[in-house]
XYZ file of N, CA and C in Angstrom:
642
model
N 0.546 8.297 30.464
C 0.639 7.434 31.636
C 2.015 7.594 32.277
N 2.036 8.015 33.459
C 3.053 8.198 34.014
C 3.645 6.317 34.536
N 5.362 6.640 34.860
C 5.864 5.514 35.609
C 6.919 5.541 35.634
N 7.601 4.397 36.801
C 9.008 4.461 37.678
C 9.851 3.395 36.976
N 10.812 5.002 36.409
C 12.228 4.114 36.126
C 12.983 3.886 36.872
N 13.340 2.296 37.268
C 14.590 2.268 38.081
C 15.708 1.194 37.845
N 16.599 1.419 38.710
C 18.269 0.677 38.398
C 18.562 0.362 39.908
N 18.691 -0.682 39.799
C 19.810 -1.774 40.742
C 20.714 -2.380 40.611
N 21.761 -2.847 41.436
C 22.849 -3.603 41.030
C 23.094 -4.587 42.633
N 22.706 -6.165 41.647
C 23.346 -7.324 42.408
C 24.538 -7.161 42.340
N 25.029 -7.329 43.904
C 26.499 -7.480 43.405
C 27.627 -8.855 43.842
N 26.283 -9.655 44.123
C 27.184 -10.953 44.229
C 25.799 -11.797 43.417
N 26.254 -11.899 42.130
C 25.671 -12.636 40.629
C 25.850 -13.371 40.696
N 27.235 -14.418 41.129
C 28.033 -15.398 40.625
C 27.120 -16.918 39.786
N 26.153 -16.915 40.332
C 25.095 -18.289 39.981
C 24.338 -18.131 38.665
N 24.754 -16.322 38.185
C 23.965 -16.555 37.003
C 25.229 -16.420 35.852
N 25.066 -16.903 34.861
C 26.198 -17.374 33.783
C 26.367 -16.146 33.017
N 25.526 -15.398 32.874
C 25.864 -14.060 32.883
C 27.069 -13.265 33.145
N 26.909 -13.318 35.191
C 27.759 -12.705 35.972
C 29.198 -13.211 35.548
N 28.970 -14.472 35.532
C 30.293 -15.301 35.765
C 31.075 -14.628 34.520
N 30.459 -15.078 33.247
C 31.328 -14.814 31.898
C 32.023 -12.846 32.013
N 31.171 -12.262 32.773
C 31.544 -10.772 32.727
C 32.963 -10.920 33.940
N 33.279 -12.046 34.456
C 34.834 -11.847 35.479
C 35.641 -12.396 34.503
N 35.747 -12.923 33.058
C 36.116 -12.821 32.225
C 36.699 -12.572 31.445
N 35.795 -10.844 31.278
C 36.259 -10.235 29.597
C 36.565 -9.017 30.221
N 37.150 -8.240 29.221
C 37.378 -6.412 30.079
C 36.022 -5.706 29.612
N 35.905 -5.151 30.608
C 34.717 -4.300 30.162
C 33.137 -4.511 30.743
N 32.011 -4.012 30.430
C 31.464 -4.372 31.344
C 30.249 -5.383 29.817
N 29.535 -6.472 29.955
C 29.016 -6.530 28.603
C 27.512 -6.580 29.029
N 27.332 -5.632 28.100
C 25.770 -4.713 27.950
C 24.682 -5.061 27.020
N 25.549 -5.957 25.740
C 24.567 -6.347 24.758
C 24.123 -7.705 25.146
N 23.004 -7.887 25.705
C 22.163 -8.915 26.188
C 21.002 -9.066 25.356
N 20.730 -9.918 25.196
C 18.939 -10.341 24.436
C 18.971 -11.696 25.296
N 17.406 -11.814 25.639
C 16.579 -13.134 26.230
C 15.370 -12.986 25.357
N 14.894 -14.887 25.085
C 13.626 -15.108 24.862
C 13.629 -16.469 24.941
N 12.008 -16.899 24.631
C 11.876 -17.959 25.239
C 11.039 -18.335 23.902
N 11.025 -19.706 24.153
C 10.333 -20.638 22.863
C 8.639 -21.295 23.331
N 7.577 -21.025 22.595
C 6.384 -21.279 22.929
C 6.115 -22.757 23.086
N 5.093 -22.897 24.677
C 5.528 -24.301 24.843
C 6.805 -24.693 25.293
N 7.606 -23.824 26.012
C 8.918 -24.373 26.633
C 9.252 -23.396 27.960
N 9.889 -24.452 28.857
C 9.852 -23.971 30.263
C 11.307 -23.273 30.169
N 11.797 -22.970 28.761
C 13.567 -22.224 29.111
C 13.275 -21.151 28.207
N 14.352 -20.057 29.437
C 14.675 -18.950 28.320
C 16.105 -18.971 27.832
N 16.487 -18.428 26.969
C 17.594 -18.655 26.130
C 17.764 -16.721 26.767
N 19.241 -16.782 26.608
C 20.121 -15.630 26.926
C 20.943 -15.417 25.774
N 21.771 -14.595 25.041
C 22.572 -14.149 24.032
C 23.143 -12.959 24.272
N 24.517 -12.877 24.438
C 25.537 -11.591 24.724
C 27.036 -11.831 23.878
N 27.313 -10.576 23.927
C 28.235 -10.719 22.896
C 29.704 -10.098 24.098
N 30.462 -10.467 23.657
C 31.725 -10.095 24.000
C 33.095 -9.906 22.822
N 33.873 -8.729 23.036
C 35.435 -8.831 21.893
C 35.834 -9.834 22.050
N 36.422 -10.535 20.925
C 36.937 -11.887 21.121
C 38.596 -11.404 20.648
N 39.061 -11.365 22.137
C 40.629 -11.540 21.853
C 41.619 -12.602 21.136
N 42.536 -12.103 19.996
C 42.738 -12.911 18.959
C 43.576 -15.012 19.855
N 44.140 -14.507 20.827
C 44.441 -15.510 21.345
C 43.668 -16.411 22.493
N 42.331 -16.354 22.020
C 41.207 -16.534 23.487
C 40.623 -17.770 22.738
N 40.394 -19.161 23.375
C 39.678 -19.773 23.093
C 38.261 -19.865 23.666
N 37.866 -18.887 24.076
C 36.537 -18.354 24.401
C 36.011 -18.725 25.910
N 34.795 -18.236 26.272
C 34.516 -18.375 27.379
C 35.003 -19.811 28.376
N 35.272 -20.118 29.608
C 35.757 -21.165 30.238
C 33.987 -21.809 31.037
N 33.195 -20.958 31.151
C 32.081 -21.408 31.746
C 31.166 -22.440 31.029
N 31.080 -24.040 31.362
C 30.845 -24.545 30.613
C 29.027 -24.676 30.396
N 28.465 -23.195 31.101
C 26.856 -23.472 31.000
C 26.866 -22.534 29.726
N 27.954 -21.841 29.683
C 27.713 -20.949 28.053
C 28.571 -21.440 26.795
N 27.635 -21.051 25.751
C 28.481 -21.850 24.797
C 28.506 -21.196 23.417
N 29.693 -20.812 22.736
C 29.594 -20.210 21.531
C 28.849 -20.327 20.617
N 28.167 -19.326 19.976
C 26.624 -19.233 18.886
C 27.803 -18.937 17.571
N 28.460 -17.846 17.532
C 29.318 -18.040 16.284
C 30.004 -16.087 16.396
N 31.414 -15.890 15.955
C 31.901 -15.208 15.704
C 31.880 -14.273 14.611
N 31.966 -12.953 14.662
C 31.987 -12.375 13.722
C 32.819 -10.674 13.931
N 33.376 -10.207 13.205
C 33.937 -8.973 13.080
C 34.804 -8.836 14.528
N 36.056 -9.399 15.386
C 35.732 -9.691 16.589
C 35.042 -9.767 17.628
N 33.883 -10.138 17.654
C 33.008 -10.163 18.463
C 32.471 -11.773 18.221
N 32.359 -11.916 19.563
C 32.090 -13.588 19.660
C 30.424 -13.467 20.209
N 29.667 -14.345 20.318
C 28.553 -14.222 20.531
C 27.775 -15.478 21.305
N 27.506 -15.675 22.534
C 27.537 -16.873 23.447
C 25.813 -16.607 24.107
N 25.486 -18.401 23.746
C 24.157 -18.147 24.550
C 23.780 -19.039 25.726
N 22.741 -19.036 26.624
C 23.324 -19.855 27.636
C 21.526 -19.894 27.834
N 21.486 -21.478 28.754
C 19.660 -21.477 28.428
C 19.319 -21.929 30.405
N 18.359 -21.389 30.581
C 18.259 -21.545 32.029
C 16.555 -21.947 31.776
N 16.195 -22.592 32.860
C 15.056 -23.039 33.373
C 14.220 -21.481 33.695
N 12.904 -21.364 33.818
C 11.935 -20.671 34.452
C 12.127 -20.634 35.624
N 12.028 -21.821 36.672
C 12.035 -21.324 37.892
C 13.315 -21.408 38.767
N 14.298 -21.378 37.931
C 15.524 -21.498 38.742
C 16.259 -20.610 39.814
N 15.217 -19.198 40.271
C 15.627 -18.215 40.973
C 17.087 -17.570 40.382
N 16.712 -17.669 39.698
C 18.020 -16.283 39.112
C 17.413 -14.826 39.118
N 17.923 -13.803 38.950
C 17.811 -12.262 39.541
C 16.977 -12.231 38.658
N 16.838 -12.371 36.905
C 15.772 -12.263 36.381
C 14.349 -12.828 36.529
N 14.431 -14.116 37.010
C 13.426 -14.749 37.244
C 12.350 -14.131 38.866
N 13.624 -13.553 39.388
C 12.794 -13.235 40.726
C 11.930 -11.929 40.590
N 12.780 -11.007 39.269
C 12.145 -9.675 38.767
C 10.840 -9.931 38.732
N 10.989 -10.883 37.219
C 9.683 -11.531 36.673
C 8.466 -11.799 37.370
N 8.498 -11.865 38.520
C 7.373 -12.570 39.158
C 6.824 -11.378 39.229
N 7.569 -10.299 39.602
C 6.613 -9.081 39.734
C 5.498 -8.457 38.513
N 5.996 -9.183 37.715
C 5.383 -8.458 36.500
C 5.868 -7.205 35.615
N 7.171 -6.957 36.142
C 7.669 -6.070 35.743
C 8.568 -5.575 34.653
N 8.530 -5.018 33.756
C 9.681 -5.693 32.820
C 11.199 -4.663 32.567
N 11.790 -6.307 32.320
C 13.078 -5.330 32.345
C 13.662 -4.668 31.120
N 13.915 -3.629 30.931
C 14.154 -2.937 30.210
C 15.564 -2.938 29.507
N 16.867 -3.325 30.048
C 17.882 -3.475 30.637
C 18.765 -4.222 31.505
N 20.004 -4.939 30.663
C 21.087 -5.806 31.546
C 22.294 -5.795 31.343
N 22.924 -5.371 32.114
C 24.376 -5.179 32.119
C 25.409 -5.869 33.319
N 25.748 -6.779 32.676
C 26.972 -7.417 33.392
C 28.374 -7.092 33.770
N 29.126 -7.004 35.089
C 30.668 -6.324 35.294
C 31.102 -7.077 36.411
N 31.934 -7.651 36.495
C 32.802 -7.968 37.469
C 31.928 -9.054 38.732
N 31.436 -9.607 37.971
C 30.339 -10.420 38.253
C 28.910 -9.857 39.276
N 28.710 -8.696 38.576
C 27.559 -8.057 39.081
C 26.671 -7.873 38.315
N 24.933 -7.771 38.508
C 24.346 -7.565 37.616
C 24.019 -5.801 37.459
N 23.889 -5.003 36.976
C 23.214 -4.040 36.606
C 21.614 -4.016 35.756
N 20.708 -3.843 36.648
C 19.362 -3.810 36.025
C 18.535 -2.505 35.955
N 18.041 -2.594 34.391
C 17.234 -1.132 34.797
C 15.572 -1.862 34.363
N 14.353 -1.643 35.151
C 13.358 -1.749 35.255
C 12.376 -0.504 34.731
N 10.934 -0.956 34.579
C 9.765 -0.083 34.500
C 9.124 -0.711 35.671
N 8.543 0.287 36.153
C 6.934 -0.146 37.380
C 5.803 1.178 37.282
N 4.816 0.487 37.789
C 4.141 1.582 37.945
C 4.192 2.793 38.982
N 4.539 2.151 40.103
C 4.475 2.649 41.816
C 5.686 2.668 42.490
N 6.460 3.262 43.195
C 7.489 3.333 44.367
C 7.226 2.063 44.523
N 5.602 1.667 45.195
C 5.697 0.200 46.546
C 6.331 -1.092 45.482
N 6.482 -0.817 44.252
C 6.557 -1.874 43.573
C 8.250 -1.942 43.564
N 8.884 -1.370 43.440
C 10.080 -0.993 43.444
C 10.532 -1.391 44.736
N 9.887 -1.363 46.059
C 10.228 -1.376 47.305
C 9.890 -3.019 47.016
N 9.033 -3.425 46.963
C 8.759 -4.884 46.462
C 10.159 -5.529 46.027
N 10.087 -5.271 44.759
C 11.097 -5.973 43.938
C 12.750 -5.773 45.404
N 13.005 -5.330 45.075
C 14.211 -4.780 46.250
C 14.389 -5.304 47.329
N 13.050 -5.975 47.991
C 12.813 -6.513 49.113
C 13.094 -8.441 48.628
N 12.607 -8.590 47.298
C 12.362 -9.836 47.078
C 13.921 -10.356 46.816
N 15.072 -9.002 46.121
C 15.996 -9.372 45.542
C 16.762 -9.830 46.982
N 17.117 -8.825 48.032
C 17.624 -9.010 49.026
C 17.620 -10.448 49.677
N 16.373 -11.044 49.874
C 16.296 -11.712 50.522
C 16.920 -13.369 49.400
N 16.749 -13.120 48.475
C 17.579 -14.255 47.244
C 18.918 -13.825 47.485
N 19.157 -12.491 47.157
C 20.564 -12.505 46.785
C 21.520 -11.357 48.079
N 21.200 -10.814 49.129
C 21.245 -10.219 49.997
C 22.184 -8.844 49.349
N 23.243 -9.283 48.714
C 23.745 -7.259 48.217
C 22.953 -7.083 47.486
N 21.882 -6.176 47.283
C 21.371 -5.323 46.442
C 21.027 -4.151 46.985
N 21.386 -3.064 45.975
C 21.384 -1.826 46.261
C 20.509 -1.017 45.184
N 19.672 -0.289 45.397
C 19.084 0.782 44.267
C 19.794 1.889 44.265
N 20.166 1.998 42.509
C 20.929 3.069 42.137
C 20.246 4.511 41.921
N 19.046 4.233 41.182
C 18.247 5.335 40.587
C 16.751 4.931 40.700
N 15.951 6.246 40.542
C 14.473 6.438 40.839
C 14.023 7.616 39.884
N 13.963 6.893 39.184
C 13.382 8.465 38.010
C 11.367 8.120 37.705
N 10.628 9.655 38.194
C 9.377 9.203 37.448
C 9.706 10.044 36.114
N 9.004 8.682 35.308
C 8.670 9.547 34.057
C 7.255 9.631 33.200
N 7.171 10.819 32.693
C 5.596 10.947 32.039
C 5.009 11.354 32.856
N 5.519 12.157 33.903
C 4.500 12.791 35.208
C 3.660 13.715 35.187
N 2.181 13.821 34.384
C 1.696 15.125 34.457
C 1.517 15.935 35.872
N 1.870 15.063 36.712
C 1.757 16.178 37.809
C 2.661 17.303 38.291
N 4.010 17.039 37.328
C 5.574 17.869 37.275
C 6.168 17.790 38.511
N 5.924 16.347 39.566
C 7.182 16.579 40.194
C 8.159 15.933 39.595
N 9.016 15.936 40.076
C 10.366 14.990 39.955
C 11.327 15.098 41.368
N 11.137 13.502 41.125
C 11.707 12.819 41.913
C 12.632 12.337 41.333
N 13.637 12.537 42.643
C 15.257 11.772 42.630
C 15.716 10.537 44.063
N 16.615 10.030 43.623
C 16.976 8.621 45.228
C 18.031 9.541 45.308
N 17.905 9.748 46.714
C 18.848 9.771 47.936
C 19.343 8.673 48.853
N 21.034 8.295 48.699
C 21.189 7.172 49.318
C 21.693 7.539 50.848
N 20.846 7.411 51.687
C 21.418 7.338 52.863
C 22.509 6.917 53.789
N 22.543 5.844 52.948
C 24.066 4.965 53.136
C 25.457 5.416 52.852
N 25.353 6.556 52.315
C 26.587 7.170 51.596
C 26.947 7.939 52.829
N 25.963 8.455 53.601
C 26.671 9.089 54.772
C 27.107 8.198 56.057
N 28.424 8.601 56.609
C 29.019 7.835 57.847
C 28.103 8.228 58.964
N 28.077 6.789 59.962
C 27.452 7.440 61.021
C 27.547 8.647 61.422
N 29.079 9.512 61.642
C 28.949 10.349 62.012
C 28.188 11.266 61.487
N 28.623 11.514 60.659
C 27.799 12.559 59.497
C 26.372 12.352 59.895
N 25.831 11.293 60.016
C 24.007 11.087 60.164
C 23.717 11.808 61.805
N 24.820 11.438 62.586
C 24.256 12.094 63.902
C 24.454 13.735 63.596
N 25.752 14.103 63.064
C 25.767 15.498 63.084
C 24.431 16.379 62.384
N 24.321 15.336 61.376
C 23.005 16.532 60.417
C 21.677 15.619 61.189
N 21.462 14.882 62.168
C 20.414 15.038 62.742
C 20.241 15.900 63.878
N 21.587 16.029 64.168
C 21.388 16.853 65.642
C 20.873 18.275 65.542
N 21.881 18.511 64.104
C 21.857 19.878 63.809
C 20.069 20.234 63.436
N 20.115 19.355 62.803
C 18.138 19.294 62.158
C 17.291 19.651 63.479
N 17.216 18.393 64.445
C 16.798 18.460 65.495
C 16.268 19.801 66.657
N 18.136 20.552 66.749
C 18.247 21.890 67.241
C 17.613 23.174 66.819
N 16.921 22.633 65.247
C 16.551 23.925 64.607
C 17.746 24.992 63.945
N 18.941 23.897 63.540
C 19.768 25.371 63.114
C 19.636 25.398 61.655
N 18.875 24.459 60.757
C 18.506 24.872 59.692
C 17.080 25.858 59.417
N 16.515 26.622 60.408
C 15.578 27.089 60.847
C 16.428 28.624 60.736
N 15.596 29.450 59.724
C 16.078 31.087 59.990
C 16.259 31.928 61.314
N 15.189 31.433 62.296
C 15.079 32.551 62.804
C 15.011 31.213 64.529
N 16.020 30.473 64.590
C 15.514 29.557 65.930
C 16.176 30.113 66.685
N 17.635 30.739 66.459
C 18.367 31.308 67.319
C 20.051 30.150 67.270
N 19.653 29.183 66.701
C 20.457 28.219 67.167
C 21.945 28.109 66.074
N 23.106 28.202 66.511
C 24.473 29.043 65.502
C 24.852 27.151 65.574
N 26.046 27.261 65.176
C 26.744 25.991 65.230
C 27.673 26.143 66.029
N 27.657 26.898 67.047
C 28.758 26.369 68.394
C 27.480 25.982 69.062
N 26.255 25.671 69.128
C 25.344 25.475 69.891
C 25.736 23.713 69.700
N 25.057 23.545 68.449
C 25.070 22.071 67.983
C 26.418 21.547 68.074
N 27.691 22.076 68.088
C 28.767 21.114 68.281
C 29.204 20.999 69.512
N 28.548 22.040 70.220
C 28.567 22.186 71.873
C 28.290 21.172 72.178
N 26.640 20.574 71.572
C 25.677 19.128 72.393
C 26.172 17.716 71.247
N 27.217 17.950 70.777
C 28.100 17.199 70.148
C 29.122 16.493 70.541
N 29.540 17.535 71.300
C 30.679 17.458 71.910
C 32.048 17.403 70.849
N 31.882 18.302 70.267
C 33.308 18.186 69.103
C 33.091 20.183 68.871
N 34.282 19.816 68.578
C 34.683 21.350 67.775
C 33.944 22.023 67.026
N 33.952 23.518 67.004
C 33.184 24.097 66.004
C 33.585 23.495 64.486
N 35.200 23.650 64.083
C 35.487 23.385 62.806
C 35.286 21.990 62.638
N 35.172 21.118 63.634
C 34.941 19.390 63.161
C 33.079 19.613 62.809
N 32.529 20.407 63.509
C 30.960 20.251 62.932
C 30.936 20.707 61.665
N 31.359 21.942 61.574
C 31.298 22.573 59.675
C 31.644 21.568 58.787
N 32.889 20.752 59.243
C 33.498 19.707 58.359
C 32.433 18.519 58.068
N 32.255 17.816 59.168
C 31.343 16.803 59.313
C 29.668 17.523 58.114
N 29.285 18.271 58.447
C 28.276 19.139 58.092
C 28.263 19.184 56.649
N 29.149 20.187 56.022
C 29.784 20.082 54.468
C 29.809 18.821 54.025
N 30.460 17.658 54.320
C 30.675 16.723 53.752
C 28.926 15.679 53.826
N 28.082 16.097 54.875
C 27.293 15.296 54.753
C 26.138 15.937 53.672
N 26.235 17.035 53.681
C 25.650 18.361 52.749
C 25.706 17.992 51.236
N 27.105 17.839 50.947
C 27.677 17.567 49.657
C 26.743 16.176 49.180
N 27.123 15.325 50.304
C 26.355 13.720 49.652
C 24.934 13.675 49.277
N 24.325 14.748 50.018
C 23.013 14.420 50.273
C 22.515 15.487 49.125
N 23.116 16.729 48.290
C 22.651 17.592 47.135
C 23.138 17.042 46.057
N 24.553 16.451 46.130
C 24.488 16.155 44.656
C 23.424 15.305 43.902
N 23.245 14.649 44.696
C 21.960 13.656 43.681
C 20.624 14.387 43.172
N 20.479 15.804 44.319
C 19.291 16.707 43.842
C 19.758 17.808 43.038
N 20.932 17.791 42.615
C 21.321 19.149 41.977
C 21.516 18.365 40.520
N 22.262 17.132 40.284
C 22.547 16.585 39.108
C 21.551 16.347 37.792
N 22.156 16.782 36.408
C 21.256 17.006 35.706
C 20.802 15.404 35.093
């Protein structure tokens, strides 16, 4: 059975106790566990953080120390079902998360789905709760059909860059045989030959590395 791995990152968390405790500690903290008790409307959270020898532990008073060991302190924090937190809004989709990583009061999530539209879903639902969210990655996996697919972020290129490699697209100069050089396209640019190569390269670079990377 094939299906879509993916990763996002909220990056304004602050409401979940999570986020908060990760502006905190150094580092980013990754060891997370959630579950919930049968017959009860809360899930319980558990993450661990180094406990620096002069730290009287977290300041957030929705989390609260479970118990220390080997330096590592270990804090759990209990939230309601429907309280719209980033997990809870996942959840509705049916989707499960695989993955949680907290930094600088951001969340990092990695998901399973079956479909792209579900992914476009979730993404759509996070935005509108939490408005920064960005998708990092798009991996299918288990694909007997052998494509593979990668995310391309569009956003990484500057306007300029988007007009230059549309114009250029447009003109046909990625086309062997159109006729069309790049004093054509920086001609209807209106910029320099060497500002198009530049502009060009750099939008080139953004847009392969993500298809070349292993």
């Amino acid at each position: 059975m094939s299906g879509i791995r993916a990763s996002f990152v909220v990056g304004d968390a602050m409401g979940c106790p999570l986020a908060r405790a990760s502006t905190e500690v150094d580092g980013p903290i990754d060891d997370v566990s959630r579950s919930s008790q049968v017959g009860s409307d809360a899930i319980f959270e558990e993450f661990e953080v180094a406990s620096p020898g002069d730290s009287d532990g977290l300041s957030d008073e929705d989390v609260r120390k479970v118990f220390s060991v080997d330096g590592v302190d270990v804090y759990r924090f209990e939230r309601e079902t429907a309280d719209g937190c980033v997990c809870e809004v996942i959840e509705r989709s049916e989707n499960p998360i695989s993955s949680i990583r907290a930094e600088n009061g951001s969340l990092y999530l990695w998901l399973y789905a079956s479909d792209v539209e579900s992914i476009r879903s979730i993404v759509a639902d996070l935005q509108a709760e939490f408005g920064d969210v960005q998708l990092r990655h798009l991996v299918r996996e288990n694909d007997e059909s052998g494509d593979d697919y990668v995310l391309v972020n569009r956003n990484h290129l500057t306007e300029r860059q988007r007009e230059v490699i549309r114009t250029a697209f447009a003109m046909g100069y990625f086309d062997y045989d159109s006729g069309t050089n790049a004093g054509d396209v920086a001609e209807a640019l209106g910029i320099s030959h060497s500002t198009f190569a530049e502009h060009l390269a750099a939008a080139q670079t953004k847009l392969l590395e993500p298809i070349l990377s292993d």
